[in-house]
PDB file of C-alpha atoms in Angstrom:
ATOM      1  CA  UNK A   1     -32.622 248.397   6.238  1.00 52.00           C
ATOM      2  CA  UNK A   2     -31.209 249.000   2.746  1.00 59.00           C
ATOM      3  CA  UNK A   3     -30.884 245.109   2.402  1.00 69.00           C
ATOM      4  CA  UNK A   4     -32.395 244.702  -0.721  1.00 73.00           C
ATOM      5  CA  UNK A   5     -35.759 243.101  -2.241  1.00 82.00           C
ATOM      6  CA  UNK A   6     -38.494 242.029   0.248  1.00 83.00           C
ATOM      7  CA  UNK A   7     -41.276 239.686  -0.071  1.00 88.00           C
ATOM      8  CA  UNK A   8     -44.552 241.575   0.387  1.00 89.00           C
ATOM      9  CA  UNK A   9     -47.741 239.417   1.143  1.00 91.00           C
ATOM     10  CA  UNK A  10     -51.483 240.495   0.917  1.00 90.00           C
ATOM     11  CA  UNK A  11     -54.361 238.477   1.705  1.00 89.00           C
ATOM     12  CA  UNK A  12     -57.987 239.284   0.772  1.00 88.00           C
ATOM     13  CA  UNK A  13     -61.291 238.195   1.991  1.00 86.00           C
ATOM     14  CA  UNK A  14     -64.784 239.010   1.257  1.00 84.00           C
ATOM     15  CA  UNK A  15     -67.119 240.590   4.029  1.00 81.00           C
ATOM     16  CA  UNK A  16     -68.309 237.129   4.796  1.00 86.00           C
ATOM     17  CA  UNK A  17     -64.569 235.917   5.320  1.00 85.00           C
ATOM     18  CA  UNK A  18     -64.369 233.770   2.044  1.00 88.00           C
ATOM     19  CA  UNK A  19     -61.044 234.047   0.363  1.00 89.00           C
ATOM     20  CA  UNK A  20     -61.006 236.273  -2.714  1.00 86.00           C
ATOM     21  CA  UNK A  21     -58.778 234.607  -5.471  1.00 84.00           C
ATOM     22  CA  UNK A  22     -59.663 236.086  -8.726  1.00 85.00           C
ATOM     23  CA  UNK A  23     -58.082 239.618  -8.398  1.00 90.00           C
ATOM     24  CA  UNK A  24     -55.435 240.962 -10.308  1.00 93.00           C
ATOM     25  CA  UNK A  25     -53.419 243.246  -7.567  1.00 93.00           C
ATOM     26  CA  UNK A  26     -50.764 245.937  -8.239  1.00 93.00           C
ATOM     27  CA  UNK A  27     -49.138 248.414  -6.064  1.00 91.00           C
ATOM     28  CA  UNK A  28     -46.912 251.540  -6.402  1.00 89.00           C
ATOM     29  CA  UNK A  29     -44.600 252.227  -3.487  1.00 86.00           C
ATOM     30  CA  UNK A  30     -42.470 255.484  -3.029  1.00 86.00           C
ATOM     31  CA  UNK A  31     -40.055 256.481  -0.150  1.00 84.00           C
ATOM     32  CA  UNK A  32     -41.558 258.722   2.270  1.00 81.00           C
ATOM     33  CA  UNK A  33     -38.571 261.351   2.306  1.00 82.00           C
ATOM     34  CA  UNK A  34     -37.670 261.048  -1.247  1.00 80.00           C
ATOM     35  CA  UNK A  35     -40.905 260.900  -3.575  1.00 75.00           C
ATOM     36  CA  UNK A  36     -38.840 260.316  -6.494  1.00 80.00           C
ATOM     37  CA  UNK A  37     -37.756 257.001  -5.381  1.00 80.00           C
ATOM     38  CA  UNK A  38     -40.610 254.765  -6.717  1.00 82.00           C
ATOM     39  CA  UNK A  39     -41.195 251.208  -7.697  1.00 84.00           C
ATOM     40  CA  UNK A  40     -44.298 249.598  -9.476  1.00 89.00           C
ATOM     41  CA  UNK A  41     -44.891 246.059  -9.169  1.00 91.00           C
ATOM     42  CA  UNK A  42     -47.561 243.348  -9.688  1.00 94.00           C
ATOM     43  CA  UNK A  43     -48.467 240.682  -7.283  1.00 95.00           C
ATOM     44  CA  UNK A  44     -48.867 236.754  -8.059  1.00 95.00           C
ATOM     45  CA  UNK A  45     -51.634 234.601  -6.581  1.00 94.00           C
ATOM     46  CA  UNK A  46     -50.263 232.001  -4.236  1.00 94.00           C
ATOM     47  CA  UNK A  47     -53.217 230.095  -3.175  1.00 92.00           C
ATOM     48  CA  UNK A  48     -56.806 231.117  -1.728  1.00 90.00           C
ATOM     49  CA  UNK A  49     -57.007 234.695  -1.344  1.00 91.00           C
ATOM     50  CA  UNK A  50     -53.123 235.105  -0.727  1.00 94.00           C
ATOM     51  CA  UNK A  51     -51.067 237.409  -3.130  1.00 95.00           C
ATOM     52  CA  UNK A  52     -47.440 238.247  -3.105  1.00 95.00           C
ATOM     53  CA  UNK A  53     -44.742 240.181  -4.858  1.00 95.00           C
ATOM     54  CA  UNK A  54     -40.900 240.732  -4.518  1.00 91.00           C
ATOM     55  CA  UNK A  55     -40.627 244.385  -3.821  1.00 85.00           C
ATOM     56  CA  UNK A  56     -37.111 246.331  -4.912  1.00 79.00           C
ATOM     57  CA  UNK A  57     -36.903 247.957  -1.769  1.00 76.00           C
ATOM     58  CA  UNK A  58     -33.515 249.144  -1.392  1.00 74.00           C
ATOM     59  CA  UNK A  59     -33.245 252.237   0.413  1.00 77.00           C
ATOM     60  CA  UNK A  60     -33.559 252.592   4.411  1.00 81.00           C
ATOM     61  CA  UNK A  61     -36.602 254.413   5.726  1.00 81.00           C
ATOM     62  CA  UNK A  62     -40.480 254.584   5.511  1.00 85.00           C
ATOM     63  CA  UNK A  63     -41.949 253.575   2.206  1.00 83.00           C
ATOM     64  CA  UNK A  64     -45.631 254.219   1.352  1.00 86.00           C
ATOM     65  CA  UNK A  65     -47.747 251.821  -0.947  1.00 86.00           C
ATOM     66  CA  UNK A  66     -50.678 252.504  -2.919  1.00 88.00           C
ATOM     67  CA  UNK A  67     -52.594 249.296  -3.937  1.00 89.00           C
ATOM     68  CA  UNK A  68     -54.853 248.716  -6.745  1.00 91.00           C
ATOM     69  CA  UNK A  69     -57.299 245.732  -7.030  1.00 91.00           C
ATOM     70  CA  UNK A  70     -59.158 244.549 -10.296  1.00 91.00           C
ATOM     71  CA  UNK A  71     -61.502 242.130 -11.104  1.00 86.00           C
ATOM     72  CA  UNK A  72     -62.275 241.149 -14.836  1.00 85.00           C
ATOM     73  CA  UNK A  73     -60.465 244.463 -15.748  1.00 85.00           C
ATOM     74  CA  UNK A  74     -62.642 246.477 -13.469  1.00 87.00           C
ATOM     75  CA  UNK A  75     -61.448 248.308 -10.100  1.00 86.00           C
ATOM     76  CA  UNK A  76     -62.731 246.841  -7.149  1.00 83.00           C
ATOM     77  CA  UNK A  77     -63.649 248.891  -4.142  1.00 77.00           C
ATOM     78  CA  UNK A  78     -61.755 247.834  -1.127  1.00 73.00           C
ATOM     79  CA  UNK A  79     -63.605 248.761   2.308  1.00 65.00           C
ATOM     80  CA  UNK A  80     -61.468 247.741   4.926  1.00 60.00           C
ATOM     81  CA  UNK A  81     -57.576 247.339   5.106  1.00 60.00           C
ATOM     82  CA  UNK A  82     -55.880 245.859   8.294  1.00 62.00           C
ATOM     83  CA  UNK A  83     -52.319 246.005   8.488  1.00 59.00           C
ATOM     84  CA  UNK A  84     -50.420 243.052  10.492  1.00 57.00           C
TER      85      UNK A  84
END
């Protein structure tokens, strides 16, 4: 809607359902119709398994996000991603 920065929250749990709180989480976002309109950002850990970033999305339209998860400097494989 072009109204400026938005909070993006991500929750991360392991297969057994326990929260994962030791990750370094970052993302890259780009506007679907204008791929040169991009933003990179890092998430802060809020509490057990909950991460949040304030994302400077200022253009109306569809944005795609690519996430990177790391633990102890090593990439973490994500097996399933639910969008709510």
